[in-house]
């Protein structure tokens, strides 16, 4: 009589003994040849610890200083702090000299025709009163700009981790950019201004800072290619000194030039 296909009861009265697996098949509860073993869950209900990516895949980008990353906007402040190693402030004397010369040239251009008209036979001395009115018309916005520049605080501050730079050319609002978040730093001139321009890697940086900031940033984007700029020809430090500090603190983490 042949052996039945089902398991036989244990003579001792226990549970039936399962038949042995056929040759070439893995034993129960054991991983097969070439298959990975099941991973045990980490204690406490947490997932397995993060493992390094396979070769050829990019690593997770490093965290930004101050907790700012791609999903979190960088810190902003109403005024650039002055506790960093290298701080650049606006030069009121240089700015006043430039604006004063511009006002004088404009005044002379307007005064010469008025003076010729007043000295002619049909003219009168009353035309000469137009000259101070025109100069006053130009002096008021010049004085306002000087006040805005002088009351806005520093224009740039550098440190080993990154830099503070203004988001608006006149007021003191500024943004913190780590060196790793900066794509390029370069100089660009437009009219009477020579600016240090900071271009972030993420073009969304600086958005959501208000309507006036968006307007100023759009105008600077058209002239300088970025909304983050700092003057170098109207600053209390020279252009060469500022660029040496930028190159030194950046330490190759972003392009300069």
JSON list of C-alpha atoms in Angstrom, two decimals:
[
{"chain": "A", "resi": 1, "resn": "UNK", "atom": "CA", "xyz": [0.00, 0.00, 0.00]},
{"chain": "A", "resi": 2, "resn": "UNK", "atom": "CA", "xyz": [1.38, 3.39, -0.99]},
{"chain": "A", "resi": 3, "resn": "UNK", "atom": "CA", "xyz": [1.99, 6.41, 1.34]},
{"chain": "A", "resi": 4, "resn": "UNK", "atom": "CA", "xyz": [-1.03, 8.85, 1.44]},
{"chain": "A", "resi": 5, "resn": "UNK", "atom": "CA", "xyz": [-0.30, 12.41, 0.16]},
{"chain": "A", "resi": 6, "resn": "UNK", "atom": "CA", "xyz": [-1.48, 14.13, 3.31]},
{"chain": "A", "resi": 7, "resn": "UNK", "atom": "CA", "xyz": [0.62, 14.45, 6.52]},
{"chain": "A", "resi": 8, "resn": "UNK", "atom": "CA", "xyz": [0.48, 11.63, 9.00]},
{"chain": "A", "resi": 9, "resn": "UNK", "atom": "CA", "xyz": [-0.40, 12.31, 12.62]},
{"chain": "A", "resi": 10, "resn": "UNK", "atom": "CA", "xyz": [2.34, 12.28, 15.15]},
{"chain": "A", "resi": 11, "resn": "UNK", "atom": "CA", "xyz": [2.34, 8.96, 17.00]},
{"chain": "A", "resi": 12, "resn": "UNK", "atom": "CA", "xyz": [2.81, 10.88, 20.23]},
{"chain": "A", "resi": 13, "resn": "UNK", "atom": "CA", "xyz": [-0.53, 12.63, 19.69]},
{"chain": "A", "resi": 14, "resn": "UNK", "atom": "CA", "xyz": [0.83, 16.03, 18.63]},
{"chain": "A", "resi": 15, "resn": "UNK", "atom": "CA", "xyz": [0.30, 18.13, 15.52]},
{"chain": "A", "resi": 16, "resn": "UNK", "atom": "CA", "xyz": [0.95, 16.57, 12.12]},
{"chain": "A", "resi": 17, "resn": "UNK", "atom": "CA", "xyz": [4.43, 16.91, 10.80]},
{"chain": "A", "resi": 18, "resn": "UNK", "atom": "CA", "xyz": [4.66, 18.77, 7.45]},
{"chain": "A", "resi": 19, "resn": "UNK", "atom": "CA", "xyz": [6.39, 16.95, 4.65]},
{"chain": "A", "resi": 20, "resn": "UNK", "atom": "CA", "xyz": [9.91, 18.08, 3.77]},
{"chain": "A", "resi": 21, "resn": "UNK", "atom": "CA", "xyz": [10.16, 20.53, 0.81]},
{"chain": "A", "resi": 22, "resn": "UNK", "atom": "CA", "xyz": [11.20, 19.15, -2.55]},
{"chain": "A", "resi": 23, "resn": "UNK", "atom": "CA", "xyz": [14.83, 19.33, -3.50]},
{"chain": "A", "resi": 24, "resn": "UNK", "atom": "CA", "xyz": [15.93, 22.74, -4.82]},
{"chain": "A", "resi": 25, "resn": "UNK", "atom": "CA", "xyz": [13.20, 24.76, -3.04]},
{"chain": "A", "resi": 26, "resn": "UNK", "atom": "CA", "xyz": [13.99, 27.04, -0.08]},
{"chain": "A", "resi": 27, "resn": "UNK", "atom": "CA", "xyz": [12.85, 26.04, 3.35]},
{"chain": "A", "resi": 28, "resn": "UNK", "atom": "CA", "xyz": [9.78, 27.83, 4.79]},
{"chain": "A", "resi": 29, "resn": "UNK", "atom": "CA", "xyz": [10.37, 31.27, 6.31]},
{"chain": "A", "resi": 30, "resn": "UNK", "atom": "CA", "xyz": [13.78, 31.48, 4.62]},
{"chain": "A", "resi": 31, "resn": "UNK", "atom": "CA", "xyz": [14.64, 33.86, 1.72]},
{"chain": "A", "resi": 32, "resn": "UNK", "atom": "CA", "xyz": [15.22, 32.21, -1.59]},
{"chain": "A", "resi": 33, "resn": "UNK", "atom": "CA", "xyz": [18.51, 32.22, -3.40]},
{"chain": "A", "resi": 34, "resn": "UNK", "atom": "CA", "xyz": [19.17, 35.75, -4.77]},
{"chain": "A", "resi": 35, "resn": "UNK", "atom": "CA", "xyz": [16.21, 37.37, -2.96]},
{"chain": "A", "resi": 36, "resn": "UNK", "atom": "CA", "xyz": [16.79, 39.97, -0.22]},
{"chain": "A", "resi": 37, "resn": "UNK", "atom": "CA", "xyz": [15.83, 39.17, 3.31]},
{"chain": "A", "resi": 38, "resn": "UNK", "atom": "CA", "xyz": [12.81, 41.08, 4.68]},
{"chain": "A", "resi": 39, "resn": "UNK", "atom": "CA", "xyz": [13.78, 44.18, 6.67]},
{"chain": "A", "resi": 40, "resn": "UNK", "atom": "CA", "xyz": [12.68, 44.43, 10.26]},
{"chain": "A", "resi": 41, "resn": "UNK", "atom": "CA", "xyz": [10.78, 47.62, 11.15]},
{"chain": "A", "resi": 42, "resn": "UNK", "atom": "CA", "xyz": [12.52, 50.06, 13.43]},
{"chain": "A", "resi": 43, "resn": "UNK", "atom": "CA", "xyz": [11.35, 50.14, 17.06]},
{"chain": "A", "resi": 44, "resn": "UNK", "atom": "CA", "xyz": [8.70, 52.60, 18.06]},
{"chain": "A", "resi": 45, "resn": "UNK", "atom": "CA", "xyz": [6.77, 52.53, 14.80]},
{"chain": "A", "resi": 46, "resn": "UNK", "atom": "CA", "xyz": [9.34, 54.61, 12.84]},
{"chain": "A", "resi": 47, "resn": "UNK", "atom": "CA", "xyz": [10.55, 53.65, 9.41]},
{"chain": "A", "resi": 48, "resn": "UNK", "atom": "CA", "xyz": [13.95, 52.29, 8.64]},
{"chain": "A", "resi": 49, "resn": "UNK", "atom": "CA", "xyz": [16.82, 54.79, 8.87]},
{"chain": "A", "resi": 50, "resn": "UNK", "atom": "CA", "xyz": [17.75, 56.70, 5.72]},
{"chain": "A", "resi": 51, "resn": "UNK", "atom": "CA", "xyz": [20.28, 54.93, 3.57]},
{"chain": "A", "resi": 52, "resn": "UNK", "atom": "CA", "xyz": [22.70, 56.45, 1.10]},
{"chain": "A", "resi": 53, "resn": "UNK", "atom": "CA", "xyz": [21.45, 56.59, -2.50]},
{"chain": "A", "resi": 54, "resn": "UNK", "atom": "CA", "xyz": [22.74, 54.13, -5.02]},
{"chain": "A", "resi": 55, "resn": "UNK", "atom": "CA", "xyz": [25.77, 55.15, -7.10]},
{"chain": "A", "resi": 56, "resn": "UNK", "atom": "CA", "xyz": [24.82, 57.52, -9.89]},
{"chain": "A", "resi": 57, "resn": "UNK", "atom": "CA", "xyz": [21.93, 59.15, -8.01]},
{"chain": "A", "resi": 58, "resn": "UNK", "atom": "CA", "xyz": [22.27, 62.67, -6.57]},
{"chain": "A", "resi": 59, "resn": "UNK", "atom": "CA", "xyz": [22.61, 62.99, -2.83]},
{"chain": "A", "resi": 60, "resn": "UNK", "atom": "CA", "xyz": [20.17, 64.95, -0.71]},
{"chain": "A", "resi": 61, "resn": "UNK", "atom": "CA", "xyz": [21.16, 68.65, -0.82]},
{"chain": "A", "resi": 62, "resn": "UNK", "atom": "CA", "xyz": [22.62, 70.04, 2.41]},
{"chain": "A", "resi": 63, "resn": "UNK", "atom": "CA", "xyz": [20.44, 72.06, 4.71]},
{"chain": "A", "resi": 64, "resn": "UNK", "atom": "CA", "xyz": [20.62, 75.83, 4.45]},
{"chain": "A", "resi": 65, "resn": "UNK", "atom": "CA", "xyz": [21.82, 77.88, 7.40]},
{"chain": "A", "resi": 66, "resn": "UNK", "atom": "CA", "xyz": [19.17, 79.36, 9.68]},
{"chain": "A", "resi": 67, "resn": "UNK", "atom": "CA", "xyz": [16.79, 76.58, 8.62]},
{"chain": "A", "resi": 68, "resn": "UNK", "atom": "CA", "xyz": [16.10, 78.10, 5.20]},
{"chain": "A", "resi": 69, "resn": "UNK", "atom": "CA", "xyz": [15.68, 75.65, 2.38]},
{"chain": "A", "resi": 70, "resn": "UNK", "atom": "CA", "xyz": [13.84, 75.28, -0.89]},
{"chain": "A", "resi": 71, "resn": "UNK", "atom": "CA", "xyz": [10.52, 74.74, 0.92]},
{"chain": "A", "resi": 72, "resn": "UNK", "atom": "CA", "xyz": [11.07, 77.57, 3.42]},
{"chain": "A", "resi": 73, "resn": "UNK", "atom": "CA", "xyz": [11.65, 81.20, 2.41]},
{"chain": "A", "resi": 74, "resn": "UNK", "atom": "CA", "xyz": [14.95, 82.76, 3.50]},
{"chain": "A", "resi": 75, "resn": "UNK", "atom": "CA", "xyz": [14.92, 85.08, 6.53]},
{"chain": "A", "resi": 76, "resn": "UNK", "atom": "CA", "xyz": [14.27, 88.77, 5.98]},
{"chain": "A", "resi": 77, "resn": "UNK", "atom": "CA", "xyz": [14.82, 91.81, 8.17]},
{"chain": "A", "resi": 78, "resn": "UNK", "atom": "CA", "xyz": [13.89, 95.48, 8.18]},
{"chain": "A", "resi": 79, "resn": "UNK", "atom": "CA", "xyz": [17.53, 96.52, 8.47]},
{"chain": "A", "resi": 80, "resn": "UNK", "atom": "CA", "xyz": [20.78, 94.73, 7.69]},
{"chain": "A", "resi": 81, "resn": "UNK", "atom": "CA", "xyz": [22.47, 93.73, 10.97]},
{"chain": "A", "resi": 82, "resn": "UNK", "atom": "CA", "xyz": [25.93, 95.13, 11.60]},
{"chain": "A", "resi": 83, "resn": "UNK", "atom": "CA", "xyz": [27.37, 92.20, 13.58]},
{"chain": "A", "resi": 84, "resn": "UNK", "atom": "CA", "xyz": [28.86, 90.39, 10.57]},
{"chain": "A", "resi": 85, "resn": "UNK", "atom": "CA", "xyz": [32.62, 90.59, 9.88]},
{"chain": "A", "resi": 86, "resn": "UNK", "atom": "CA", "xyz": [32.31, 92.75, 6.74]},
{"chain": "A", "resi": 87, "resn": "UNK", "atom": "CA", "xyz": [29.65, 95.48, 6.51]},
{"chain": "A", "resi": 88, "resn": "UNK", "atom": "CA", "xyz": [29.21, 97.96, 3.64]},
{"chain": "A", "resi": 89, "resn": "UNK", "atom": "CA", "xyz": [27.37, 101.22, 4.36]},
{"chain": "A", "resi": 90, "resn": "UNK", "atom": "CA", "xyz": [26.22, 103.94, 1.97]},
{"chain": "A", "resi": 91, "resn": "UNK", "atom": "CA", "xyz": [28.42, 107.02, 1.63]},
{"chain": "A", "resi": 92, "resn": "UNK", "atom": "CA", "xyz": [26.28, 110.12, 2.03]},
{"chain": "A", "resi": 93, "resn": "UNK", "atom": "CA", "xyz": [29.12, 112.36, 0.85]},
{"chain": "A", "resi": 94, "resn": "UNK", "atom": "CA", "xyz": [29.66, 110.51, -2.43]},
{"chain": "A", "resi": 95, "resn": "UNK", "atom": "CA", "xyz": [25.93, 110.37, -3.11]},
{"chain": "A", "resi": 96, "resn": "UNK", "atom": "CA", "xyz": [25.45, 114.08, -2.34]},
{"chain": "A", "resi": 97, "resn": "UNK", "atom": "CA", "xyz": [28.35, 115.02, -4.60]},
{"chain": "A", "resi": 98, "resn": "UNK", "atom": "CA", "xyz": [26.97, 113.02, -7.52]},
{"chain": "A", "resi": 99, "resn": "UNK", "atom": "CA", "xyz": [23.42, 114.30, -7.16]},
{"chain": "A", "resi": 100, "resn": "UNK", "atom": "CA", "xyz": [24.64, 117.84, -6.61]},
{"chain": "A", "resi": 101, "resn": "UNK", "atom": "CA", "xyz": [26.63, 117.78, -9.85]},
{"chain": "A", "resi": 102, "resn": "UNK", "atom": "CA", "xyz": [23.64, 116.39, -11.73]},
{"chain": "A", "resi": 103, "resn": "UNK", "atom": "CA", "xyz": [21.39, 119.11, -10.32]},
{"chain": "A", "resi": 104, "resn": "UNK", "atom": "CA", "xyz": [23.94, 121.81, -11.22]},
{"chain": "A", "resi": 105, "resn": "UNK", "atom": "CA", "xyz": [24.25, 120.59, -14.81]},
{"chain": "A", "resi": 106, "resn": "UNK", "atom": "CA", "xyz": [20.48, 120.47, -15.21]},
{"chain": "A", "resi": 107, "resn": "UNK", "atom": "CA", "xyz": [20.18, 123.92, -13.71]},
{"chain": "A", "resi": 108, "resn": "UNK", "atom": "CA", "xyz": [22.76, 125.36, -16.08]},
{"chain": "A", "resi": 109, "resn": "UNK", "atom": "CA", "xyz": [21.07, 123.79, -19.08]},
{"chain": "A", "resi": 110, "resn": "UNK", "atom": "CA", "xyz": [17.79, 125.39, -18.08]},
{"chain": "A", "resi": 111, "resn": "UNK", "atom": "CA", "xyz": [19.25, 128.71, -16.85]},
{"chain": "A", "resi": 112, "resn": "UNK", "atom": "CA", "xyz": [21.19, 129.53, -20.00]},
{"chain": "A", "resi": 113, "resn": "UNK", "atom": "CA", "xyz": [18.15, 129.80, -22.31]},
{"chain": "A", "resi": 114, "resn": "UNK", "atom": "CA", "xyz": [16.21, 131.64, -19.63]},
{"chain": "A", "resi": 115, "resn": "UNK", "atom": "CA", "xyz": [19.05, 134.10, -19.14]},
{"chain": "A", "resi": 116, "resn": "UNK", "atom": "CA", "xyz": [19.32, 134.73, -22.87]},
{"chain": "A", "resi": 117, "resn": "UNK", "atom": "CA", "xyz": [15.58, 135.29, -23.08]},
{"chain": "A", "resi": 118, "resn": "UNK", "atom": "CA", "xyz": [15.66, 137.73, -20.15]},
{"chain": "A", "resi": 119, "resn": "UNK", "atom": "CA", "xyz": [18.53, 139.74, -21.65]},
{"chain": "A", "resi": 120, "resn": "UNK", "atom": "CA", "xyz": [16.84, 140.13, -25.02]},
{"chain": "A", "resi": 121, "resn": "UNK", "atom": "CA", "xyz": [14.90, 143.25, -25.97]},
{"chain": "A", "resi": 122, "resn": "UNK", "atom": "CA", "xyz": [11.49, 141.67, -25.52]},
{"chain": "A", "resi": 123, "resn": "UNK", "atom": "CA", "xyz": [12.39, 139.80, -22.36]},
{"chain": "A", "resi": 124, "resn": "UNK", "atom": "CA", "xyz": [12.08, 140.87, -18.77]},
{"chain": "A", "resi": 125, "resn": "UNK", "atom": "CA", "xyz": [13.93, 140.36, -15.51]},
{"chain": "A", "resi": 126, "resn": "UNK", "atom": "CA", "xyz": [10.97, 138.40, -14.22]},
{"chain": "A", "resi": 127, "resn": "UNK", "atom": "CA", "xyz": [12.06, 135.39, -16.25]},
{"chain": "A", "resi": 128, "resn": "UNK", "atom": "CA", "xyz": [15.09, 135.03, -13.99]},
{"chain": "A", "resi": 129, "resn": "UNK", "atom": "CA", "xyz": [12.85, 133.95, -11.12]},
{"chain": "A", "resi": 130, "resn": "UNK", "atom": "CA", "xyz": [12.13, 130.74, -13.02]},
{"chain": "A", "resi": 131, "resn": "UNK", "atom": "CA", "xyz": [15.69, 129.54, -12.38]},
{"chain": "A", "resi": 132, "resn": "UNK", "atom": "CA", "xyz": [15.43, 129.15, -8.57]},
{"chain": "A", "resi": 133, "resn": "UNK", "atom": "CA", "xyz": [11.99, 127.59, -8.97]},
{"chain": "A", "resi": 134, "resn": "UNK", "atom": "CA", "xyz": [13.41, 124.96, -11.31]},
{"chain": "A", "resi": 135, "resn": "UNK", "atom": "CA", "xyz": [16.38, 124.30, -9.02]},
{"chain": "A", "resi": 136, "resn": "UNK", "atom": "CA", "xyz": [14.04, 123.89, -6.06]},
{"chain": "A", "resi": 137, "resn": "UNK", "atom": "CA", "xyz": [11.97, 121.47, -8.11]},
{"chain": "A", "resi": 138, "resn": "UNK", "atom": "CA", "xyz": [15.06, 119.30, -8.57]},
{"chain": "A", "resi": 139, "resn": "UNK", "atom": "CA", "xyz": [16.45, 119.83, -5.07]},
{"chain": "A", "resi": 140, "resn": "UNK", "atom": "CA", "xyz": [13.41, 118.39, -3.29]},
{"chain": "A", "resi": 141, "resn": "UNK", "atom": "CA", "xyz": [13.60, 114.85, -4.78]},
{"chain": "A", "resi": 142, "resn": "UNK", "atom": "CA", "xyz": [17.40, 114.90, -4.42]},
{"chain": "A", "resi": 143, "resn": "UNK", "atom": "CA", "xyz": [17.10, 115.68, -0.72]},
{"chain": "A", "resi": 144, "resn": "UNK", "atom": "CA", "xyz": [14.45, 113.01, -0.30]},
{"chain": "A", "resi": 145, "resn": "UNK", "atom": "CA", "xyz": [16.68, 110.40, -1.91]},
{"chain": "A", "resi": 146, "resn": "UNK", "atom": "CA", "xyz": [19.61, 111.39, 0.31]},
{"chain": "A", "resi": 147, "resn": "UNK", "atom": "CA", "xyz": [17.42, 110.99, 3.37]},
{"chain": "A", "resi": 148, "resn": "UNK", "atom": "CA", "xyz": [16.17, 107.58, 2.24]},
{"chain": "A", "resi": 149, "resn": "UNK", "atom": "CA", "xyz": [19.70, 106.37, 1.56]},
{"chain": "A", "resi": 150, "resn": "UNK", "atom": "CA", "xyz": [21.16, 107.65, 4.81]},
{"chain": "A", "resi": 151, "resn": "UNK", "atom": "CA", "xyz": [18.32, 106.24, 6.96]},
{"chain": "A", "resi": 152, "resn": "UNK", "atom": "CA", "xyz": [18.22, 102.80, 5.32]},
{"chain": "A", "resi": 153, "resn": "UNK", "atom": "CA", "xyz": [21.25, 101.37, 7.10]},
{"chain": "A", "resi": 154, "resn": "UNK", "atom": "CA", "xyz": [23.96, 99.16, 5.53]},
{"chain": "A", "resi": 155, "resn": "UNK", "atom": "CA", "xyz": [23.61, 97.96, 1.95]},
{"chain": "A", "resi": 156, "resn": "UNK", "atom": "CA", "xyz": [25.58, 94.70, 2.32]},
{"chain": "A", "resi": 157, "resn": "UNK", "atom": "CA", "xyz": [26.95, 92.44, 5.05]},
{"chain": "A", "resi": 158, "resn": "UNK", "atom": "CA", "xyz": [29.16, 89.38, 4.51]},
{"chain": "A", "resi": 159, "resn": "UNK", "atom": "CA", "xyz": [30.00, 86.44, 6.73]},
{"chain": "A", "resi": 160, "resn": "UNK", "atom": "CA", "xyz": [31.34, 82.88, 6.47]},
{"chain": "A", "resi": 161, "resn": "UNK", "atom": "CA", "xyz": [27.83, 81.40, 6.08]},
{"chain": "A", "resi": 162, "resn": "UNK", "atom": "CA", "xyz": [26.32, 83.90, 3.62]},
{"chain": "A", "resi": 163, "resn": "UNK", "atom": "CA", "xyz": [25.33, 87.52, 3.13]},
{"chain": "A", "resi": 164, "resn": "UNK", "atom": "CA", "xyz": [22.62, 90.06, 3.84]},
{"chain": "A", "resi": 165, "resn": "UNK", "atom": "CA", "xyz": [21.58, 92.23, 0.90]},
{"chain": "A", "resi": 166, "resn": "UNK", "atom": "CA", "xyz": [18.76, 94.72, 0.36]},
{"chain": "A", "resi": 167, "resn": "UNK", "atom": "CA", "xyz": [15.62, 93.76, -1.49]},
{"chain": "A", "resi": 168, "resn": "UNK", "atom": "CA", "xyz": [14.88, 97.43, -2.29]},
{"chain": "A", "resi": 169, "resn": "UNK", "atom": "CA", "xyz": [17.45, 100.02, -3.41]},
{"chain": "A", "resi": 170, "resn": "UNK", "atom": "CA", "xyz": [16.48, 102.77, -0.95]},
{"chain": "A", "resi": 171, "resn": "UNK", "atom": "CA", "xyz": [14.73, 101.26, 2.07]},
{"chain": "A", "resi": 172, "resn": "UNK", "atom": "CA", "xyz": [16.32, 98.95, 4.62]},
{"chain": "A", "resi": 173, "resn": "UNK", "atom": "CA", "xyz": [14.47, 95.68, 3.93]},
{"chain": "A", "resi": 174, "resn": "UNK", "atom": "CA", "xyz": [17.01, 92.91, 3.37]},
{"chain": "A", "resi": 175, "resn": "UNK", "atom": "CA", "xyz": [17.19, 89.16, 2.80]},
{"chain": "A", "resi": 176, "resn": "UNK", "atom": "CA", "xyz": [19.63, 86.49, 3.98]},
{"chain": "A", "resi": 177, "resn": "UNK", "atom": "CA", "xyz": [21.20, 84.31, 1.26]},
{"chain": "A", "resi": 178, "resn": "UNK", "atom": "CA", "xyz": [23.56, 81.44, 2.13]},
{"chain": "A", "resi": 179, "resn": "UNK", "atom": "CA", "xyz": [26.53, 81.07, -0.21]},
{"chain": "A", "resi": 180, "resn": "UNK", "atom": "CA", "xyz": [25.19, 77.70, -1.39]},
{"chain": "A", "resi": 181, "resn": "UNK", "atom": "CA", "xyz": [21.94, 79.38, -2.47]},
{"chain": "A", "resi": 182, "resn": "UNK", "atom": "CA", "xyz": [23.73, 81.95, -4.69]},
{"chain": "A", "resi": 183, "resn": "UNK", "atom": "CA", "xyz": [24.37, 81.21, -8.35]},
{"chain": "A", "resi": 184, "resn": "UNK", "atom": "CA", "xyz": [26.53, 84.20, -9.28]},
{"chain": "A", "resi": 185, "resn": "UNK", "atom": "CA", "xyz": [27.81, 87.54, -7.97]},
{"chain": "A", "resi": 186, "resn": "UNK", "atom": "CA", "xyz": [28.88, 90.15, -10.53]},
{"chain": "A", "resi": 187, "resn": "UNK", "atom": "CA", "xyz": [29.27, 93.89, -11.12]},
{"chain": "A", "resi": 188, "resn": "UNK", "atom": "CA", "xyz": [27.12, 95.88, -13.52]},
{"chain": "A", "resi": 189, "resn": "UNK", "atom": "CA", "xyz": [26.91, 99.60, -14.29]},
{"chain": "A", "resi": 190, "resn": "UNK", "atom": "CA", "xyz": [23.83, 101.55, -15.35]},
{"chain": "A", "resi": 191, "resn": "UNK", "atom": "CA", "xyz": [23.93, 105.36, -15.70]},
{"chain": "A", "resi": 192, "resn": "UNK", "atom": "CA", "xyz": [25.68, 106.74, -12.61]},
{"chain": "A", "resi": 193, "resn": "UNK", "atom": "CA", "xyz": [25.36, 103.57, -10.53]},
{"chain": "A", "resi": 194, "resn": "UNK", "atom": "CA", "xyz": [27.73, 100.63, -10.33]},
{"chain": "A", "resi": 195, "resn": "UNK", "atom": "CA", "xyz": [26.12, 97.74, -8.51]},
{"chain": "A", "resi": 196, "resn": "UNK", "atom": "CA", "xyz": [27.15, 94.49, -6.92]},
{"chain": "A", "resi": 197, "resn": "UNK", "atom": "CA", "xyz": [24.51, 92.06, -8.22]},
{"chain": "A", "resi": 198, "resn": "UNK", "atom": "CA", "xyz": [23.60, 88.83, -6.40]},
{"chain": "A", "resi": 199, "resn": "UNK", "atom": "CA", "xyz": [21.68, 86.25, -8.44]},
{"chain": "A", "resi": 200, "resn": "UNK", "atom": "CA", "xyz": [20.16, 83.36, -6.42]},
{"chain": "A", "resi": 201, "resn": "UNK", "atom": "CA", "xyz": [19.91, 79.81, -7.74]},
{"chain": "A", "resi": 202, "resn": "UNK", "atom": "CA", "xyz": [16.16, 79.69, -7.12]},
{"chain": "A", "resi": 203, "resn": "UNK", "atom": "CA", "xyz": [14.35, 82.48, -9.04]},
{"chain": "A", "resi": 204, "resn": "UNK", "atom": "CA", "xyz": [11.46, 82.30, -6.55]},
{"chain": "A", "resi": 205, "resn": "UNK", "atom": "CA", "xyz": [13.65, 83.66, -3.76]},
{"chain": "A", "resi": 206, "resn": "UNK", "atom": "CA", "xyz": [12.43, 87.10, -2.74]},
{"chain": "A", "resi": 207, "resn": "UNK", "atom": "CA", "xyz": [8.83, 86.61, -3.85]},
{"chain": "A", "resi": 208, "resn": "UNK", "atom": "CA", "xyz": [6.01, 87.46, -1.50]},
{"chain": "A", "resi": 209, "resn": "UNK", "atom": "CA", "xyz": [7.75, 90.45, 0.11]},
{"chain": "A", "resi": 210, "resn": "UNK", "atom": "CA", "xyz": [5.12, 93.03, -0.76]},
{"chain": "A", "resi": 211, "resn": "UNK", "atom": "CA", "xyz": [3.89, 95.02, -3.75]},
{"chain": "A", "resi": 212, "resn": "UNK", "atom": "CA", "xyz": [6.47, 97.83, -3.47]},
{"chain": "A", "resi": 213, "resn": "UNK", "atom": "CA", "xyz": [9.32, 95.32, -3.23]},
{"chain": "A", "resi": 214, "resn": "UNK", "atom": "CA", "xyz": [7.98, 93.46, -6.27]},
{"chain": "A", "resi": 215, "resn": "UNK", "atom": "CA", "xyz": [7.89, 96.75, -8.22]},
{"chain": "A", "resi": 216, "resn": "UNK", "atom": "CA", "xyz": [11.45, 97.70, -7.26]},
{"chain": "A", "resi": 217, "resn": "UNK", "atom": "CA", "xyz": [12.65, 94.15, -7.90]},
{"chain": "A", "resi": 218, "resn": "UNK", "atom": "CA", "xyz": [11.10, 94.15, -11.37]},
{"chain": "A", "resi": 219, "resn": "UNK", "atom": "CA", "xyz": [12.87, 97.39, -12.29]},
{"chain": "A", "resi": 220, "resn": "UNK", "atom": "CA", "xyz": [16.20, 96.09, -11.00]},
{"chain": "A", "resi": 221, "resn": "UNK", "atom": "CA", "xyz": [15.70, 92.85, -12.91]},
{"chain": "A", "resi": 222, "resn": "UNK", "atom": "CA", "xyz": [15.43, 94.88, -16.11]},
{"chain": "A", "resi": 223, "resn": "UNK", "atom": "CA", "xyz": [18.56, 96.93, -15.43]},
{"chain": "A", "resi": 224, "resn": "UNK", "atom": "CA", "xyz": [20.84, 94.53, -13.53]},
{"chain": "A", "resi": 225, "resn": "UNK", "atom": "CA", "xyz": [19.49, 91.01, -14.13]},
{"chain": "A", "resi": 226, "resn": "UNK", "atom": "CA", "xyz": [18.57, 90.46, -10.47]},
{"chain": "A", "resi": 227, "resn": "UNK", "atom": "CA", "xyz": [16.52, 92.10, -7.75]},
{"chain": "A", "resi": 228, "resn": "UNK", "atom": "CA", "xyz": [19.32, 91.99, -5.14]},
{"chain": "A", "resi": 229, "resn": "UNK", "atom": "CA", "xyz": [21.88, 94.75, -5.60]},
{"chain": "A", "resi": 230, "resn": "UNK", "atom": "CA", "xyz": [24.24, 96.89, -3.52]},
{"chain": "A", "resi": 231, "resn": "UNK", "atom": "CA", "xyz": [26.07, 100.02, -4.64]},
{"chain": "A", "resi": 232, "resn": "UNK", "atom": "CA", "xyz": [29.85, 99.92, -4.86]},
{"chain": "A", "resi": 233, "resn": "UNK", "atom": "CA", "xyz": [30.65, 103.41, -6.19]},
{"chain": "A", "resi": 234, "resn": "UNK", "atom": "CA", "xyz": [28.56, 105.19, -3.53]},
{"chain": "A", "resi": 235, "resn": "UNK", "atom": "CA", "xyz": [29.67, 103.04, -0.58]},
{"chain": "A", "resi": 236, "resn": "UNK", "atom": "CA", "xyz": [31.98, 103.74, 2.34]},
{"chain": "A", "resi": 237, "resn": "UNK", "atom": "CA", "xyz": [34.37, 101.04, 1.08]},
{"chain": "A", "resi": 238, "resn": "UNK", "atom": "CA", "xyz": [36.17, 100.81, -2.24]},
{"chain": "A", "resi": 239, "resn": "UNK", "atom": "CA", "xyz": [35.16, 98.48, -5.05]},
{"chain": "A", "resi": 240, "resn": "UNK", "atom": "CA", "xyz": [38.36, 96.41, -4.84]},
{"chain": "A", "resi": 241, "resn": "UNK", "atom": "CA", "xyz": [37.98, 95.95, -1.09]},
{"chain": "A", "resi": 242, "resn": "UNK", "atom": "CA", "xyz": [34.37, 94.81, -1.47]},
{"chain": "A", "resi": 243, "resn": "UNK", "atom": "CA", "xyz": [35.18, 92.31, -4.22]},
{"chain": "A", "resi": 244, "resn": "UNK", "atom": "CA", "xyz": [38.13, 90.87, -2.27]},
{"chain": "A", "resi": 245, "resn": "UNK", "atom": "CA", "xyz": [35.83, 90.30, 0.70]},
{"chain": "A", "resi": 246, "resn": "UNK", "atom": "CA", "xyz": [33.20, 88.64, -1.51]},
{"chain": "A", "resi": 247, "resn": "UNK", "atom": "CA", "xyz": [35.74, 86.26, -3.05]},
{"chain": "A", "resi": 248, "resn": "UNK", "atom": "CA", "xyz": [37.24, 85.44, 0.34]},
{"chain": "A", "resi": 249, "resn": "UNK", "atom": "CA", "xyz": [33.99, 84.70, 2.17]},
{"chain": "A", "resi": 250, "resn": "UNK", "atom": "CA", "xyz": [32.38, 82.88, -0.77]},
{"chain": "A", "resi": 251, "resn": "UNK", "atom": "CA", "xyz": [35.34, 80.48, -0.85]},
{"chain": "A", "resi": 252, "resn": "UNK", "atom": "CA", "xyz": [34.36, 79.01, -4.21]},
{"chain": "A", "resi": 253, "resn": "UNK", "atom": "CA", "xyz": [30.78, 78.13, -3.23]},
{"chain": "A", "resi": 254, "resn": "UNK", "atom": "CA", "xyz": [29.35, 80.43, -5.92]},
{"chain": "A", "resi": 255, "resn": "UNK", "atom": "CA", "xyz": [30.57, 82.12, -9.08]},
{"chain": "A", "resi": 256, "resn": "UNK", "atom": "CA", "xyz": [32.09, 85.57, -8.69]},
{"chain": "A", "resi": 257, "resn": "UNK", "atom": "CA", "xyz": [32.61, 87.77, -11.73]}
]
